[in-house]
Structures are given as structure tokens and as C-alpha cells.
PDB file of C-alpha atoms in Angstrom:
ATOM      1  CA  MET A   1    -126.243 107.536-191.058  1.00  0.00           C
ATOM      2  CA  ALA A   2    -122.923 108.200-189.343  1.00  0.00           C
ATOM      3  CA  THR A   3    -119.843 108.196-191.500  1.00  0.00           C
ATOM      4  CA  THR A   4    -116.386 106.974-190.594  1.00  0.00           C
ATOM      5  CA  ALA A   5    -113.410 109.270-191.026  1.00  0.00           C
ATOM      6  CA  THR A   6    -110.800 108.151-193.526  1.00  0.00           C
ATOM      7  CA  ALA A   7    -107.165 107.819-192.493  1.00  0.00           C
ATOM      8  CA  GLY A   8    -106.308 111.014-194.368  1.00  0.00           C
ATOM      9  CA  GLU A   9    -109.143 112.956-192.731  1.00  0.00           C
ATOM     10  CA  VAL A  10    -108.055 111.806-189.274  1.00  0.00           C
ATOM     11  CA  LEU A  11    -104.435 112.743-189.928  1.00  0.00           C
ATOM     12  CA  PHE A  12    -105.385 116.174-191.267  1.00  0.00           C
ATOM     13  CA  ALA A  13    -107.675 116.818-188.288  1.00  0.00           C
ATOM     14  CA  ARG A  14    -104.936 115.888-185.807  1.00  0.00           C
ATOM     15  CA  TYR A  15    -102.736 118.695-187.084  1.00  0.00           C
ATOM     16  CA  ALA A  16    -105.477 121.177-187.974  1.00  0.00           C
ATOM     17  CA  TYR A  17    -107.400 121.024-184.695  1.00  0.00           C
ATOM     18  CA  PRO A  18    -104.922 122.925-182.438  1.00  0.00           C
ATOM     19  CA  PRO A  19    -105.045 126.246-184.378  1.00  0.00           C
ATOM     20  CA  ASN A  20    -108.744 125.672-185.082  1.00  0.00           C
ATOM     21  CA  GLU A  21    -109.434 125.407-181.350  1.00  0.00           C
ATOM     22  CA  LEU A  22    -107.700 128.783-180.917  1.00  0.00           C
ATOM     23  CA  GLY A  23    -109.762 130.361-183.689  1.00  0.00           C
ATOM     24  CA  TYR A  24    -106.844 130.983-186.043  1.00  0.00           C
ATOM     25  CA  CYS A  25    -108.176 128.990-188.988  1.00  0.00           C
ATOM     26  CA  GLY A  26    -110.808 126.526-190.065  1.00  0.00           C
ATOM     27  CA  PRO A  27    -114.549 126.212-189.364  1.00  0.00           C
ATOM     28  CA  ALA A  28    -116.356 127.515-186.312  1.00  0.00           C
ATOM     29  CA  ASP A  29    -117.185 124.020-185.000  1.00  0.00           C
ATOM     30  CA  ALA A  30    -113.769 123.067-183.653  1.00  0.00           C
ATOM     31  CA  ASP A  31    -115.356 120.329-181.517  1.00  0.00           C
ATOM     32  CA  ALA A  32    -116.439 118.561-184.708  1.00  0.00           C
ATOM     33  CA  VAL A  33    -112.847 118.643-185.961  1.00  0.00           C
ATOM     34  CA  LEU A  34    -111.740 117.143-182.641  1.00  0.00           C
ATOM     35  CA  ASP A  35    -114.292 114.354-183.148  1.00  0.00           C
ATOM     36  CA  VAL A  36    -112.715 113.563-186.512  1.00  0.00           C
ATOM     37  CA  ALA A  37    -109.243 113.643-184.984  1.00  0.00           C
ATOM     38  CA  ALA A  38    -110.442 111.203-182.346  1.00  0.00           C
ATOM     39  CA  ALA A  39    -111.863 109.047-185.177  1.00  0.00           C
ATOM     40  CA  ALA A  40    -115.263 109.368-183.531  1.00  0.00           C
ATOM     41  CA  ALA A  41    -116.908 110.854-186.606  1.00  0.00           C
ATOM     42  CA  GLY A  42    -116.410 111.564-190.268  1.00  0.00           C
ATOM     43  CA  GLY A  43    -117.264 114.633-192.271  1.00  0.00           C
ATOM     44  CA  MET A  44    -113.839 116.271-192.403  1.00  0.00           C
ATOM     45  CA  ILE A  45    -114.148 116.588-196.158  1.00  0.00           C
ATOM     46  CA  GLU A  46    -116.992 119.072-195.619  1.00  0.00           C
ATOM     47  CA  ARG A  47    -114.870 121.161-193.262  1.00  0.00           C
ATOM     48  CA  VAL A  48    -111.447 121.028-194.857  1.00  0.00           C
ATOM     49  CA  GLN A  49    -112.171 123.856-197.331  1.00  0.00           C
ATOM     50  CA  ALA A  50    -112.402 126.232-194.360  1.00  0.00           C
ATOM     51  CA  PHE A  51    -108.683 125.600-193.799  1.00  0.00           C
ATOM     52  CA  ASP A  52    -107.958 127.580-196.955  1.00  0.00           C
ATOM     53  CA  GLY A  53    -104.234 127.973-196.291  1.00  0.00           C
ATOM     54  CA  ALA A  54    -103.610 124.255-195.873  1.00  0.00           C
ATOM     55  CA  VAL A  55    -105.905 123.369-198.768  1.00  0.00           C
ATOM     56  CA  ALA A  56    -103.739 125.337-201.192  1.00  0.00           C
ATOM     57  CA  TYR A  57    -100.730 123.202-200.278  1.00  0.00           C
ATOM     58  CA  LEU A  58    -102.627 119.916-200.272  1.00  0.00           C
ATOM     59  CA  GLU A  59    -103.920 120.609-203.764  1.00  0.00           C
ATOM     60  CA  VAL A  60    -100.445 121.436-205.093  1.00  0.00           C
ATOM     61  CA  ILE A  61     -98.870 118.312-203.573  1.00  0.00           C
ATOM     62  CA  ALA A  62    -101.775 116.116-204.664  1.00  0.00           C
ATOM     63  CA  ALA A  63    -101.601 117.331-208.253  1.00  0.00           C
ATOM     64  CA  ALA A  64     -97.868 116.633-208.458  1.00  0.00           C
ATOM     65  CA  ALA A  65     -98.331 113.153-206.977  1.00  0.00           C
ATOM     66  CA  ALA A  66    -101.565 112.286-208.849  1.00  0.00           C
ATOM     67  CA  LEU A  67    -103.287 111.552-205.543  1.00  0.00           C
ATOM     68  CA  PRO A  68    -106.394 112.914-203.781  1.00  0.00           C
ATOM     69  CA  PRO A  69    -105.707 115.943-201.528  1.00  0.00           C
ATOM     70  CA  LEU A  70    -106.660 114.009-198.399  1.00  0.00           C
ATOM     71  CA  ASP A  71    -104.593 110.946-199.186  1.00  0.00           C
ATOM     72  CA  PRO A  72    -102.566 110.219-196.020  1.00  0.00           C
ATOM     73  CA  ARG A  73     -99.263 110.603-197.883  1.00  0.00           C
ATOM     74  CA  VAL A  74    -100.281 114.045-199.163  1.00  0.00           C
ATOM     75  CA  VAL A  75    -101.383 115.138-195.698  1.00  0.00           C
ATOM     76  CA  GLU A  76     -98.154 113.825-194.171  1.00  0.00           C
ATOM     77  CA  ALA A  77     -96.096 115.643-196.812  1.00  0.00           C
ATOM     78  CA  TYR A  78     -97.619 118.999-195.904  1.00  0.00           C
ATOM     79  CA  TRP A  79     -97.468 118.777-192.115  1.00  0.00           C
ATOM     80  CA  VAL A  80     -94.382 116.593-191.549  1.00  0.00           C
ATOM     81  CA  GLY A  81     -92.673 116.092-194.898  1.00  0.00           C
ATOM     82  CA  ASN A  82     -91.961 113.170-197.219  1.00  0.00           C
ATOM     83  CA  GLU A  83     -90.730 112.459-200.734  1.00  0.00           C
ATOM     84  CA  LEU A  84     -93.912 113.810-202.358  1.00  0.00           C
ATOM     85  CA  LEU A  85     -92.650 117.339-201.694  1.00  0.00           C
ATOM     86  CA  ASP A  86     -89.788 116.691-204.079  1.00  0.00           C
ATOM     87  CA  ARG A  87     -92.254 116.077-206.923  1.00  0.00           C
ATOM     88  CA  VAL A  88     -93.549 119.651-206.686  1.00  0.00           C
ATOM     89  CA  ASP A  89     -91.768 122.007-209.092  1.00  0.00           C
ATOM     90  CA  PRO A  90     -90.423 124.850-206.890  1.00  0.00           C
ATOM     91  CA  ALA A  91     -90.693 127.503-209.608  1.00  0.00           C
ATOM     92  CA  GLN A  92     -94.294 126.670-210.443  1.00  0.00           C
ATOM     93  CA  PHE A  93     -95.190 126.395-206.778  1.00  0.00           C
ATOM     94  CA  ALA A  94     -93.661 129.826-206.143  1.00  0.00           C
ATOM     95  CA  LYS A  95     -95.890 131.313-208.850  1.00  0.00           C
ATOM     96  CA  ASP A  96     -98.993 129.503-207.586  1.00  0.00           C
ATOM     97  CA  ILE A  97     -98.483 130.440-203.957  1.00  0.00           C
ATOM     98  CA  ARG A  98     -98.017 134.130-204.718  1.00  0.00           C
ATOM     99  CA  VAL A  99    -101.345 134.145-206.545  1.00  0.00           C
ATOM    100  CA  ARG A 100    -103.180 132.150-203.875  1.00  0.00           C
ATOM    101  CA  PHE A 101    -101.876 134.319-201.014  1.00  0.00           C
ATOM    102  CA  ALA A 102    -101.588 137.634-202.837  1.00  0.00           C
ATOM    103  CA  GLY A 103    -103.613 139.377-200.135  1.00  0.00           C
ATOM    104  CA  GLU A 104    -101.557 138.074-197.197  1.00  0.00           C
ATOM    105  CA  THR A 105    -100.242 141.123-195.363  1.00  0.00           C
ATOM    106  CA  GLY A 106     -96.602 140.874-194.323  1.00  0.00           C
ATOM    107  CA  ALA A 107     -95.710 137.867-196.481  1.00  0.00           C
ATOM    108  CA  ASN A 108     -91.971 137.669-197.154  1.00  0.00           C
ATOM    109  CA  TRP A 109     -92.034 137.360-200.932  1.00  0.00           C
ATOM    110  CA  GLU A 110     -88.395 138.479-201.059  1.00  0.00           C
ATOM    111  CA  VAL A 111     -87.575 134.799-200.510  1.00  0.00           C
ATOM    112  CA  LEU A 112     -89.070 134.005-203.893  1.00  0.00           C
ATOM    113  CA  ALA A 113     -87.885 137.153-205.649  1.00  0.00           C
ATOM    114  CA  GLY A 114     -84.336 136.206-204.705  1.00  0.00           C
ATOM    115  CA  GLY A 115     -84.679 132.867-206.434  1.00  0.00           C
ATOM    116  CA  LEU A 116     -84.602 130.719-203.305  1.00  0.00           C
ATOM    117  CA  PRO A 117     -86.673 127.515-203.634  1.00  0.00           C
ATOM    118  CA  ALA A 118     -90.209 127.355-202.306  1.00  0.00           C
ATOM    119  CA  VAL A 119     -91.263 124.042-200.745  1.00  0.00           C
ATOM    120  CA  ALA A 120     -94.909 123.046-200.266  1.00  0.00           C
ATOM    121  CA  HIS A 121     -94.418 122.355-196.558  1.00  0.00           C
ATOM    122  CA  HIS A 122     -96.181 123.863-193.565  1.00  0.00           C
ATOM    123  CA  SER A 123     -92.923 125.473-192.434  1.00  0.00           C
ATOM    124  CA  PHE A 124     -92.894 127.585-195.612  1.00  0.00           C
ATOM    125  CA  GLN A 125     -96.367 128.875-194.754  1.00  0.00           C
ATOM    126  CA  VAL A 126     -95.260 129.713-191.211  1.00  0.00           C
ATOM    127  CA  PHE A 127     -91.930 131.371-191.984  1.00  0.00           C
ATOM    128  CA  THR A 128     -92.624 132.961-195.370  1.00  0.00           C
ATOM    129  CA  VAL A 129     -96.328 133.576-195.955  1.00  0.00           C
ATOM    130  CA  TYR A 130     -97.373 134.481-192.414  1.00  0.00           C
ATOM    131  CA  PRO A 131     -96.202 137.929-191.237  1.00  0.00           C
ATOM    132  CA  TRP A 132     -94.610 136.973-187.918  1.00  0.00           C
ATOM    133  CA  VAL A 133     -90.977 136.774-189.079  1.00  0.00           C
ATOM    134  CA  GLY A 134     -91.184 140.419-190.107  1.00  0.00           C
ATOM    135  CA  LEU A 135     -92.251 141.364-186.585  1.00  0.00           C
ATOM    136  CA  LEU A 136     -89.299 139.780-184.786  1.00  0.00           C
ATOM    137  CA  GLY A 137     -87.203 142.945-184.807  1.00  0.00           C
ATOM    138  CA  ARG A 138     -89.775 145.134-183.105  1.00  0.00           C
ATOM    139  CA  GLY A 139     -89.388 146.427-179.578  1.00  0.00           C
ATOM    140  CA  ALA A 140     -86.466 146.933-177.265  1.00  0.00           C
ATOM    141  CA  THR A 141     -85.894 143.215-176.626  1.00  0.00           C
ATOM    142  CA  ASN A 142     -84.814 142.225-180.125  1.00  0.00           C
ATOM    143  CA  THR A 143     -82.913 139.129-179.086  1.00  0.00           C
ATOM    144  CA  ALA A 144     -85.839 137.809-177.069  1.00  0.00           C
ATOM    145  CA  GLY A 145     -88.068 137.770-180.134  1.00  0.00           C
ATOM    146  CA  GLY A 146     -91.123 138.653-178.045  1.00  0.00           C
ATOM    147  CA  PRO A 147     -94.626 137.464-178.939  1.00  0.00           C
ATOM    148  CA  ALA A 148     -93.694 136.921-182.594  1.00  0.00           C
ATOM    149  CA  LEU A 149     -91.102 134.284-181.675  1.00  0.00           C
ATOM    150  CA  HIS A 150     -93.588 132.506-179.426  1.00  0.00           C
ATOM    151  CA  ILE A 151     -96.196 132.377-182.184  1.00  0.00           C
ATOM    152  CA  LEU A 152     -93.685 131.119-184.749  1.00  0.00           C
ATOM    153  CA  ASP A 153     -92.521 128.426-182.341  1.00  0.00           C
ATOM    154  CA  ARG A 154     -96.040 127.264-181.535  1.00  0.00           C
ATOM    155  CA  CYS A 155     -97.348 127.507-185.100  1.00  0.00           C
ATOM    156  CA  ARG A 156     -94.592 125.404-186.660  1.00  0.00           C
ATOM    157  CA  ILE A 157     -94.809 121.622-186.398  1.00  0.00           C
ATOM    158  CA  ARG A 158     -92.070 120.536-184.000  1.00  0.00           C
ATOM    159  CA  ASP A 159     -90.896 117.164-182.761  1.00  0.00           C
ATOM    160  CA  GLY A 160     -90.426 116.089-179.167  1.00  0.00           C
ATOM    161  CA  THR A 161     -89.967 113.092-176.895  1.00  0.00           C
ATOM    162  CA  VAL A 162     -92.543 112.231-174.242  1.00  0.00           C
ATOM    163  CA  LEU A 163     -91.025 112.155-170.759  1.00  0.00           C
ATOM    164  CA  ALA A 164     -94.167 111.661-168.673  1.00  0.00           C
ATOM    165  CA  VAL A 165     -97.931 111.339-169.061  1.00  0.00           C
ATOM    166  CA  GLU A 166    -100.069 113.157-166.505  1.00  0.00           C
ATOM    167  CA  GLY A 167    -103.765 112.745-167.248  1.00  0.00           C
ATOM    168  CA  ASP A 168    -104.660 114.653-170.413  1.00  0.00           C
ATOM    169  CA  GLU A 169    -101.220 116.267-170.482  1.00  0.00           C
ATOM    170  CA  VAL A 170     -97.706 115.140-171.245  1.00  0.00           C
ATOM    171  CA  VAL A 171     -94.273 116.469-170.424  1.00  0.00           C
ATOM    172  CA  VAL A 172     -92.135 116.501-173.557  1.00  0.00           C
ATOM    173  CA  ARG A 173     -88.583 117.482-174.388  1.00  0.00           C
ATOM    174  CA  SER A 174     -88.193 119.514-177.573  1.00  0.00           C
ATOM    175  CA  ARG A 175     -85.936 122.139-179.124  1.00  0.00           C
ATOM    176  CA  PRO A 176     -87.401 125.662-178.990  1.00  0.00           C
ATOM    177  CA  LEU A 177     -87.134 128.224-181.749  1.00  0.00           C
ATOM    178  CA  THR A 178     -84.520 130.903-181.016  1.00  0.00           C
ATOM    179  CA  TRP A 179     -83.846 134.411-182.321  1.00  0.00           C
ATOM    180  CA  SER A 180     -80.368 135.946-182.201  1.00  0.00           C
ATOM    181  CA  GLY A 181     -81.512 139.393-183.251  1.00  0.00           C
ATOM    182  CA  ARG A 182     -80.681 138.577-186.869  1.00  0.00           C
ATOM    183  CA  GLU A 183     -81.300 134.883-187.400  1.00  0.00           C
ATOM    184  CA  LEU A 184     -83.698 132.144-186.370  1.00  0.00           C
ATOM    185  CA  GLY A 185     -82.396 128.855-185.019  1.00  0.00           C
ATOM    186  CA  LEU A 186     -83.134 125.962-182.702  1.00  0.00           C
ATOM    187  CA  GLY A 187     -82.011 125.941-179.072  1.00  0.00           C
ATOM    188  CA  GLU A 188     -81.011 123.165-176.732  1.00  0.00           C
ATOM    189  CA  PRO A 189     -83.839 120.785-175.742  1.00  0.00           C
ATOM    190  CA  VAL A 190     -86.133 121.969-172.958  1.00  0.00           C
ATOM    191  CA  GLU A 191     -89.122 120.474-171.185  1.00  0.00           C
ATOM    192  CA  GLU A 192     -92.623 121.705-171.968  1.00  0.00           C
ATOM    193  CA  ARG A 193     -96.176 120.602-171.288  1.00  0.00           C
ATOM    194  CA  ALA A 194     -98.695 119.745-173.991  1.00  0.00           C
ATOM    195  CA  ARG A 195    -102.134 118.181-174.216  1.00  0.00           C
ATOM    196  CA  TRP A 196    -102.822 114.888-175.930  1.00  0.00           C
ATOM    197  CA  ALA A 197    -106.484 114.626-174.900  1.00  0.00           C
ATOM    198  CA  GLN A 198    -109.385 116.760-173.738  1.00  0.00           C
ATOM    199  CA  ALA A 199    -112.350 115.452-171.751  1.00  0.00           C
ATOM    200  CA  GLY A 200    -111.829 111.917-172.981  1.00  0.00           C
ATOM    201  CA  ARG A 201    -111.248 112.841-176.635  1.00  0.00           C
ATOM    202  CA  SER A 202    -107.739 112.717-178.034  1.00  0.00           C
ATOM    203  CA  LEU A 203    -105.845 113.403-181.227  1.00  0.00           C
ATOM    204  CA  LEU A 204    -104.248 109.955-181.100  1.00  0.00           C
ATOM    205  CA  ALA A 205    -104.193 106.763-179.088  1.00  0.00           C
ATOM    206  CA  ALA A 206    -102.625 106.790-175.642  1.00  0.00           C
ATOM    207  CA  VAL A 207     -99.029 108.000-175.489  1.00  0.00           C
ATOM    208  CA  VAL A 208     -96.304 106.600-173.264  1.00  0.00           C
ATOM    209  CA  PRO A 209     -92.920 107.883-172.102  1.00  0.00           C
ATOM    210  CA  GLY A 210     -90.315 107.480-174.802  1.00  0.00           C
ATOM    211  CA  ASP A 211     -92.697 108.144-177.690  1.00  0.00           C
ATOM    212  CA  MET A 212     -91.409 110.469-180.391  1.00  0.00           C
ATOM    213  CA  VAL A 213     -94.245 112.843-181.234  1.00  0.00           C
ATOM    214  CA  SER A 214     -95.146 115.871-183.303  1.00  0.00           C
ATOM    215  CA  LEU A 215     -96.582 118.996-181.699  1.00  0.00           C
ATOM    216  CA  HIS A 216     -98.658 121.902-182.985  1.00  0.00           C
ATOM    217  CA  TRP A 217     -99.397 124.764-180.604  1.00  0.00           C
ATOM    218  CA  ASP A 218     -99.916 123.061-177.232  1.00  0.00           C
ATOM    219  CA  TRP A 219    -101.136 119.719-178.556  1.00  0.00           C
ATOM    220  CA  VAL A 220     -99.474 116.401-179.338  1.00  0.00           C
ATOM    221  CA  CYS A 221    -100.644 115.604-182.862  1.00  0.00           C
ATOM    222  CA  ASP A 222     -99.164 112.249-183.779  1.00  0.00           C
ATOM    223  CA  ARG A 223     -96.605 109.606-182.930  1.00  0.00           C
ATOM    224  CA  LEU A 224     -93.560 109.786-185.215  1.00  0.00           C
ATOM    225  CA  THR A 225     -91.305 107.075-186.566  1.00  0.00           C
ATOM    226  CA  PRO A 226     -87.568 107.839-186.504  1.00  0.00           C
ATOM    227  CA  GLU A 227     -87.762 108.433-190.258  1.00  0.00           C
ATOM    228  CA  GLN A 228     -90.629 110.903-189.883  1.00  0.00           C
ATOM    229  CA  ARG A 229     -88.813 112.721-187.080  1.00  0.00           C
ATOM    230  CA  ASP A 230     -85.701 113.035-189.229  1.00  0.00           C
ATOM    231  CA  GLU A 231     -87.768 114.282-192.169  1.00  0.00           C
ATOM    232  CA  LEU A 232     -89.513 116.909-190.062  1.00  0.00           C
ATOM    233  CA  GLN A 233     -86.217 118.085-188.621  1.00  0.00           C
ATOM    234  CA  ARG A 234     -84.636 118.307-192.077  1.00  0.00           C
ATOM    235  CA  ARG A 235     -87.546 120.250-193.561  1.00  0.00           C
ATOM    236  CA  THR A 236     -87.508 122.611-190.584  1.00  0.00           C
ATOM    237  CA  THR A 237     -83.787 123.337-190.684  1.00  0.00           C
ATOM    238  CA  ASP A 238     -83.878 123.757-194.476  1.00  0.00           C
ATOM    239  CA  GLN A 239     -86.691 126.310-194.177  1.00  0.00           C
ATOM    240  CA  LEU A 240     -84.936 128.194-191.391  1.00  0.00           C
ATOM    241  CA  ALA A 241     -81.830 128.437-193.578  1.00  0.00           C
ATOM    242  CA  LEU A 242     -83.913 129.826-196.450  1.00  0.00           C
ATOM    243  CA  THR A 243     -85.653 132.302-194.150  1.00  0.00           C
ATOM    244  CA  ASN A 244     -82.366 133.492-192.674  1.00  0.00           C
ATOM    245  CA  ALA A 245     -80.858 133.882-196.151  1.00  0.00           C
ATOM    246  CA  ALA A 246     -83.773 136.006-197.328  1.00  0.00           C
ATOM    247  CA  ALA A 247     -82.495 139.313-195.991  1.00  0.00           C
ATOM    248  CA  PRO A 248     -81.009 138.885-193.223  1.00  0.00           C
ATOM    249  CA  VAL A 249     -84.352 138.420-191.522  1.00  0.00           C
ATOM    250  CA  ARG A 250     -86.152 141.700-191.881  1.00  0.00           C
ATOM    251  CA  GLN A 251     -85.922 144.251-189.113  1.00  0.00           C
ATOM    252  CA  ALA A 252     -89.052 146.288-188.405  1.00  0.00           C
TER     253      ALA A 252
END
């Protein structure tokens, strides 16, 4: 008997599918995750444990909020941000995350050793736990950031405004991640292309010009309210400030 995806499962799948499609995380059956994201099937609960990085954060947020890990508010808190993040004790989270990701090569634990707060948001995973920030200084083109900057920019959840819809793709305006040679920042808005659907399956209902959306890798994940956009922007700029204050950003 077919099961129906819950709202939390659908929301999680919308954000988790883009890196899963690329093979960076999650189960091998990325098409099944896309089906959940398209609300065409259930079963995300059986697959979510394969997203071990995200699960660690969901469990921490859920425990602090006394909610299930796949409650929509918990899922939103991790990927976009909301008030549930403020219920997580930063000191305890810092201890937990170091244990859970002790084997992560290149993690920037200096952020925590210096006493800066750790927030259970996806941006913390991208800019602190993943190794890419430490690779920004490599090569002759320091200020360009190279492949590491591109990966950081695509891996973070970013907001944008839809300018045009062209089949399964959209043209959006968003602020790219920048690298000065010493610090990360956000540049002036530029146009980029992203997918919102693939072969008739989409991560959300049809988008229209003017929609404010969230993006992960080269996919549109969800439609954002003004409040959600502001929250995502605040969490992003706060994390960039913490990352920049952690050294300066490490030079390889």
C-alpha cells in the first residue's frame, strides 16, 4: 500500500535532493527522494538516516524543541532558520557536534575553541564542519576563491528572486558568495539559472516571476515568505561573520 509523504518529509526532501542527486550525501536512490519531494510518494523516513550530517542537526533541534526530527518547523530551522534554533544551547551543541563529526577532515574547530557560538543551522555545517573554507587560500588566484568558493556557494542555502520561467528552468537573481583573499562575503545580485523540475517532477508547485525562493546547488527548493527570506539572510550573514572571525579565514 502506497504511503503519503508528510509535510516534514516533503520539506526535507526538497532541500536534501540536490546534493543527493550529485552523490554528495544520502541514499543511492536519489530518484526516490525526488518522488518524495514531488509529494508523489512517502518513505522518506526510511531514507533520512542516510543523510547522516543533516540528521545530527535535526535531532539536536528536535530535542531542544520537544518535537519529532521531521516536524516541518524542525526541518525549516535547519535549512532556512527559525526561532527553534535559539532554543539550542550553543555550548552543548558545540560539544555534541565535535563528537558527531570527530572524523571530518578539515573541519574548522578553531571556531569553537575560540568560544564563538555554534548554531545548529546548515550554514554552520557548510562553513565550519566541511573542509572547503580551509581550501580557499590555495593556488595562485587567491581572490578568485577557485573551486572551493564555487562549492561553498552552491552548498549553502541561498535566497533569490525568480525573474523568468523557461520550461524546467528558471532565471533567478541572487547574491553570490565572494572571497577577498581573507574574508568571505556576499556580492551584488547577479542572474543565474536553476532547475525547479525534472522530467515532470518538481521540488515544489509551479513557480512564477516575482517569487522569492530558496536554492541549493542548482535547484529551486522552496518558495519563501518575506520573513523566511529575512531569517535565511540573517543566519547566513551571522555565520559568515563567525567564519571570518575564526582566524582570519585559514590560508592553506
